[in-house]
mmCIF file of C-alpha atoms in Angstrom:
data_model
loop_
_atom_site.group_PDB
_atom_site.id
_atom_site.type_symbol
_atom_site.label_atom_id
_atom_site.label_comp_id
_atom_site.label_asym_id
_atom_site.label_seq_id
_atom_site.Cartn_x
_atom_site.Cartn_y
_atom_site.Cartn_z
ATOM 1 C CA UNK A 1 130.322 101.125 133.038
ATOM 2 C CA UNK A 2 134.029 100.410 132.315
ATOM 3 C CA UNK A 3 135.767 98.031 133.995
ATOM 4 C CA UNK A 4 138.175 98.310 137.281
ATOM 5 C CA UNK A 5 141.833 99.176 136.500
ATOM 6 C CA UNK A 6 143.531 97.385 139.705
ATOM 7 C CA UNK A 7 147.289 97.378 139.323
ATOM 8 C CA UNK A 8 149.159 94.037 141.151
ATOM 9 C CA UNK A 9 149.773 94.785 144.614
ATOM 10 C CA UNK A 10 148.325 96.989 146.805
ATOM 11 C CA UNK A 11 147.772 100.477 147.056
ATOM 12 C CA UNK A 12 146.885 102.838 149.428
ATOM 13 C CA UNK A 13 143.786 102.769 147.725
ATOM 14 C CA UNK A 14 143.463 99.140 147.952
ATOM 15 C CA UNK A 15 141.566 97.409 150.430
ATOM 16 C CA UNK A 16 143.188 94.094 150.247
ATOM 17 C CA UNK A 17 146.956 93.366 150.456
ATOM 18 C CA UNK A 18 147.289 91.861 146.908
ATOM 19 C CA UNK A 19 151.007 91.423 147.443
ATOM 20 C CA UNK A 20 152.773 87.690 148.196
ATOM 21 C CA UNK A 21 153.561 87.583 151.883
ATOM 22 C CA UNK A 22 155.755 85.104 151.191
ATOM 23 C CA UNK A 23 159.406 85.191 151.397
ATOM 24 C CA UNK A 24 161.839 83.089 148.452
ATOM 25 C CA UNK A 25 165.077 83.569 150.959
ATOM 26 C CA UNK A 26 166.581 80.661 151.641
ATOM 27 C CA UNK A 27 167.322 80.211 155.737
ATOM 28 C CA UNK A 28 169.004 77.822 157.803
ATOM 29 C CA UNK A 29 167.413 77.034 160.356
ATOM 30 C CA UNK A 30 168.239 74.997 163.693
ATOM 31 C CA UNK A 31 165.299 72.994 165.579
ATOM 32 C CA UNK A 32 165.083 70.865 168.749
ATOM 33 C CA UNK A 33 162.684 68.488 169.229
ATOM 34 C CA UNK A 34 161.778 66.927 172.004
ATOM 35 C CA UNK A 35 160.464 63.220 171.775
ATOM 36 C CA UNK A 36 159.420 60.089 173.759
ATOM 37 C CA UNK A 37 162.481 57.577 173.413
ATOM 38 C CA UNK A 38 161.350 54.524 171.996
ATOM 39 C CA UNK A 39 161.863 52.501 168.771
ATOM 40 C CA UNK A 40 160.816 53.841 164.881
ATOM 41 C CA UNK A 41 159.849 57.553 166.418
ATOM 42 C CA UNK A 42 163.461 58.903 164.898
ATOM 43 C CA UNK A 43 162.298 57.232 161.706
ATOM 44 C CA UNK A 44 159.031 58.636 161.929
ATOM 45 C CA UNK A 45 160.608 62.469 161.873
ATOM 46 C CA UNK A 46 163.258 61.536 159.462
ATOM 47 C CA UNK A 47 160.352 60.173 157.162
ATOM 48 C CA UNK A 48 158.487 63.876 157.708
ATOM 49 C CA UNK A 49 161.936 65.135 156.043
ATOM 50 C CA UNK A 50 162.384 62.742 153.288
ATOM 51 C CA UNK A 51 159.227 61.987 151.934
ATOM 52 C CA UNK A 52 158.652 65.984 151.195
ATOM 53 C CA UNK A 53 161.980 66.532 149.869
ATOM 54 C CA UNK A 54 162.903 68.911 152.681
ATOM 55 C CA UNK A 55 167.376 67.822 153.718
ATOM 56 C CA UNK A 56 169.215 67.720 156.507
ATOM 57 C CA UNK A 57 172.265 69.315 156.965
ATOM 58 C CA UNK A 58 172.981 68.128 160.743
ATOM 59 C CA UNK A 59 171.053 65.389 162.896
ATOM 60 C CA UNK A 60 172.287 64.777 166.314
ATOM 61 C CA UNK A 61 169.924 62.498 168.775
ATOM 62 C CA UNK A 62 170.524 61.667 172.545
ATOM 63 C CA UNK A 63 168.347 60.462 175.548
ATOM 64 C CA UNK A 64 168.108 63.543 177.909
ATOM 65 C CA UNK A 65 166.063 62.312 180.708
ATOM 66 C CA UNK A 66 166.387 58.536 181.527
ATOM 67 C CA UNK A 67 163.144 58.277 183.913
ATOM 68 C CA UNK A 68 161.037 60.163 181.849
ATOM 69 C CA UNK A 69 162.277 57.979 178.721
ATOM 70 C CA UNK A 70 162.594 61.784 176.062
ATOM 71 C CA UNK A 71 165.479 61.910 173.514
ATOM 72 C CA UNK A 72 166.298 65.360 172.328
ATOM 73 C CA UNK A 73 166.627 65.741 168.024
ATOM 74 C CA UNK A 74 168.112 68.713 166.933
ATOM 75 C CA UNK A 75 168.009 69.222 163.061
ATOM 76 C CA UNK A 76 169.491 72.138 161.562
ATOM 77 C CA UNK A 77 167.725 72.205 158.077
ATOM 78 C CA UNK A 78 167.353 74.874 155.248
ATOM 79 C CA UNK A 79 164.372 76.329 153.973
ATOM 80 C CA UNK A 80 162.511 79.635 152.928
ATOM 81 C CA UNK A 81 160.231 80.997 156.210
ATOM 82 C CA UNK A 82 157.065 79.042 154.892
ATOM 83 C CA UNK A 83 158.601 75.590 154.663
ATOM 84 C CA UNK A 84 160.872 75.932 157.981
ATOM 85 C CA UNK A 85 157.078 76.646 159.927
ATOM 86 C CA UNK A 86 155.392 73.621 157.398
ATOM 87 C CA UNK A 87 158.006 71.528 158.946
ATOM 88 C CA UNK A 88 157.457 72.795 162.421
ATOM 89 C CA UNK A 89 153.736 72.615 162.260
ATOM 90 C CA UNK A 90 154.283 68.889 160.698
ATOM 91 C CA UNK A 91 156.747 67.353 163.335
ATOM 92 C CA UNK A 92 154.092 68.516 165.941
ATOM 93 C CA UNK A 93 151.783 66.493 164.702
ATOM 94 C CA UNK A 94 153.689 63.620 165.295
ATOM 95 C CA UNK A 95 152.217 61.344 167.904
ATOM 96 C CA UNK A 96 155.383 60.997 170.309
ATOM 97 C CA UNK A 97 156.805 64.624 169.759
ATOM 98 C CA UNK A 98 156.274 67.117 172.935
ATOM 99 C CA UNK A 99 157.438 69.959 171.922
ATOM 100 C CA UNK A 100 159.396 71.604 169.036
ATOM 101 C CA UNK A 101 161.524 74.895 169.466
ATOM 102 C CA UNK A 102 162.864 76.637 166.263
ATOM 103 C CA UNK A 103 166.307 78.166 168.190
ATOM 104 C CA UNK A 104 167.058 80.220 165.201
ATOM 105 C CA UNK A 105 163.811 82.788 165.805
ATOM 106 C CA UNK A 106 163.360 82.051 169.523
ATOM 107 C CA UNK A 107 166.432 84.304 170.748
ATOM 108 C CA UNK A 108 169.639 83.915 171.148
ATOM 109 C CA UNK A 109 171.385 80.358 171.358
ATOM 110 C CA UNK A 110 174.506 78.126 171.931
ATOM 111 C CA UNK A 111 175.400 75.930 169.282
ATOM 112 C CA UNK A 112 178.535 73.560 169.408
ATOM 113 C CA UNK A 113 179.786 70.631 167.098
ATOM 114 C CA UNK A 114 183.104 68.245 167.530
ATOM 115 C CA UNK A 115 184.849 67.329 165.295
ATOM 116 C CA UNK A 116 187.732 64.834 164.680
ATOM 117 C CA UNK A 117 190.252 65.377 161.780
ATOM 118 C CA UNK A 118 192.856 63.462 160.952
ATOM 119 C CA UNK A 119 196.042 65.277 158.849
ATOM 120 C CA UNK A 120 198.902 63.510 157.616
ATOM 121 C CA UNK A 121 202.416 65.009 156.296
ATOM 122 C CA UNK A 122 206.287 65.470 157.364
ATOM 123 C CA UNK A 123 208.568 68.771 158.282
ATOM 124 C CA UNK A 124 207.266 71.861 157.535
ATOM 125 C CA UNK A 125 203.509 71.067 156.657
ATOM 126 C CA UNK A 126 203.668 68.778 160.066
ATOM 127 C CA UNK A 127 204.633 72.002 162.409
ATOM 128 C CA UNK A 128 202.359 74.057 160.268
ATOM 129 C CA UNK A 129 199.698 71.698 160.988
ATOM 130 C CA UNK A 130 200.351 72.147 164.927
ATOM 131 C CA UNK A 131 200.481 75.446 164.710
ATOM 132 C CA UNK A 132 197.188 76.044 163.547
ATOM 133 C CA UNK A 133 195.848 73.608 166.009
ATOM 134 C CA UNK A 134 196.983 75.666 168.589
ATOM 135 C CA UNK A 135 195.542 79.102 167.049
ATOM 136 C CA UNK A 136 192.103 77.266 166.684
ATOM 137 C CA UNK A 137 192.487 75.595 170.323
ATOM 138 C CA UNK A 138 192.406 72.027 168.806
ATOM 139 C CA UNK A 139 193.967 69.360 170.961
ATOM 140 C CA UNK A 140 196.035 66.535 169.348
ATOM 141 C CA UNK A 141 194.146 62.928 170.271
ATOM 142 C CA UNK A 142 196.561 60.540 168.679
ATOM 143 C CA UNK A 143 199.874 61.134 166.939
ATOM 144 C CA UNK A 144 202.120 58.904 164.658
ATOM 145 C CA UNK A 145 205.086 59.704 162.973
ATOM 146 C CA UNK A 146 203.062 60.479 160.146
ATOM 147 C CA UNK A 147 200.008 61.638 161.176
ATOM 148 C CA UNK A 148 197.879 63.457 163.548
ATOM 149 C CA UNK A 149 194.505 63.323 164.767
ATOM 150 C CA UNK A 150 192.908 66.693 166.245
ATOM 151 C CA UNK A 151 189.846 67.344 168.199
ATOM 152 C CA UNK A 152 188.057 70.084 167.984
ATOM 153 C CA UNK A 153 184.946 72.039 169.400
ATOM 154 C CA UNK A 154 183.191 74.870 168.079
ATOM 155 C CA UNK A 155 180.815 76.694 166.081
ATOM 156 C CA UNK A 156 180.105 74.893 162.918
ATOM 157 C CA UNK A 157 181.699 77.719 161.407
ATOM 158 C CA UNK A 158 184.955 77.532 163.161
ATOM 159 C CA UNK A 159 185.171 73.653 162.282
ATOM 160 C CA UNK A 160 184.714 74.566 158.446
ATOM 161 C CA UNK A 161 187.824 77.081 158.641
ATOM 162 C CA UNK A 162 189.758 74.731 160.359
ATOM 163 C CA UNK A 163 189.339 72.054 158.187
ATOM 164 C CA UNK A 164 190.092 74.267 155.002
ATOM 165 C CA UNK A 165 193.218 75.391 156.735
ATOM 166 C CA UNK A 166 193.955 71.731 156.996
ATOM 167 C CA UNK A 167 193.537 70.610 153.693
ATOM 168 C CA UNK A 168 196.182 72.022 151.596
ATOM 169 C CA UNK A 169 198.713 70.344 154.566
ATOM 170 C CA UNK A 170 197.452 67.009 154.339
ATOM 171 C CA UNK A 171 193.587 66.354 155.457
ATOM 172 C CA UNK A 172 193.088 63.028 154.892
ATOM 173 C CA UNK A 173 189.756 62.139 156.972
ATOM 174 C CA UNK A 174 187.435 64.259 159.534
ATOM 175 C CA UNK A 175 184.466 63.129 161.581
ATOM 176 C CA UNK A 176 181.802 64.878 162.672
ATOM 177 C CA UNK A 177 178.988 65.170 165.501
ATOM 178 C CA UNK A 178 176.072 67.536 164.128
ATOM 179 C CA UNK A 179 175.155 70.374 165.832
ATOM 180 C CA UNK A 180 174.189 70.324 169.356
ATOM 181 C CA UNK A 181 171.918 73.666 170.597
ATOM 182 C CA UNK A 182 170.485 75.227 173.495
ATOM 183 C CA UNK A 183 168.441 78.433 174.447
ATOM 184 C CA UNK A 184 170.412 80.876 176.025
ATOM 185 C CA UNK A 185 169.009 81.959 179.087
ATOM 186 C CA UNK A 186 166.165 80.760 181.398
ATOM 187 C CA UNK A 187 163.652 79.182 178.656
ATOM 188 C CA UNK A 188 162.977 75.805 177.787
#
């Protein structure tokens, strides 16, 4: 009896898919978690991210609903498919986490950020500056007579093209709030 020549992956032949389902592609990834608002629990989901070596690229945290005491995390975070649903599975084992939503696969979504940047220079770079601000819908917040401060609101995107427009005239600081997300449409 000789023995079985099985190639690597499956066949149609094969009885068994012998080939990875898993994907190496790296994704980013935006989730919003839902938690009870009380002290350490932030701690508790930024220790989920830490102490497996997963990063953050945005964090923004607010109360939502005062009387029923829930704070809202979105995280946008990057991972291939199997760690992004590790982390989900993970964060809903956490004790005071209700629910988590992964907005990037659930449909389509809204996803703002602010930003505040501040640009300093004279003549030509100064009206250059404005102009842009005005292309990108950025409003001025504070002015000197060497410096501006803009506000702006967008995609994440948007904010990064602004801000390399900005830098060759004179970016000297920017601020920035994380990503804030919702689910288009009538789900929760």
């Amino acid at each position: 009896m000789s023995a079985l020549q099985i190639k690597k992956g499956s066949t149609k032949h094969s009885a068994y898919n012998l080939r990875p389902t898993f994907s190496d592609v790296i994704e980013t990834h935006t989730l919003a978690v839902l938690v009870d608002n009380e002290a350490g629990v932030l701690a508790r989901v930024i220790g989920l991210f830490s102490g497996r070596g997963y990063n953050i690229e945005s964090l923004t945290v607010a109360e939502v609903d005062h009387t029923g005491h829930l704070s809202r995390i979105t995280i946008v975070t990057r991972g291939t498919p199997q760690v992004i649903e590790q982390i989900k599975a993970q964060l809903g084992r956490i004790v005071p986490v209700h629910r988590v939503h992964d907005l990037t696969v659930e449909g389509p979504s809204v996803e703002r950020e602010l930003a505040l940047l501040k640009v300093t220079g004279a003549g030509d770079k100064r009206v250059e500056a404005l102009r842009l601000a005005d292309i990108f819908r950025a409003n001025v917040v504070d002015s000197t007579l060497d410096s501006f401060v803009f506000e702006i609101t967008g995609a994440p995107e948007k904010i990064d093209a602004f801000a390399d427009l900005m830098r060759p005239l004179g970016l000297l600081e920017m601020a920035r709030t994380g990503v804030a997300a919702l689910s288009r449409g009538a789900t929760t």
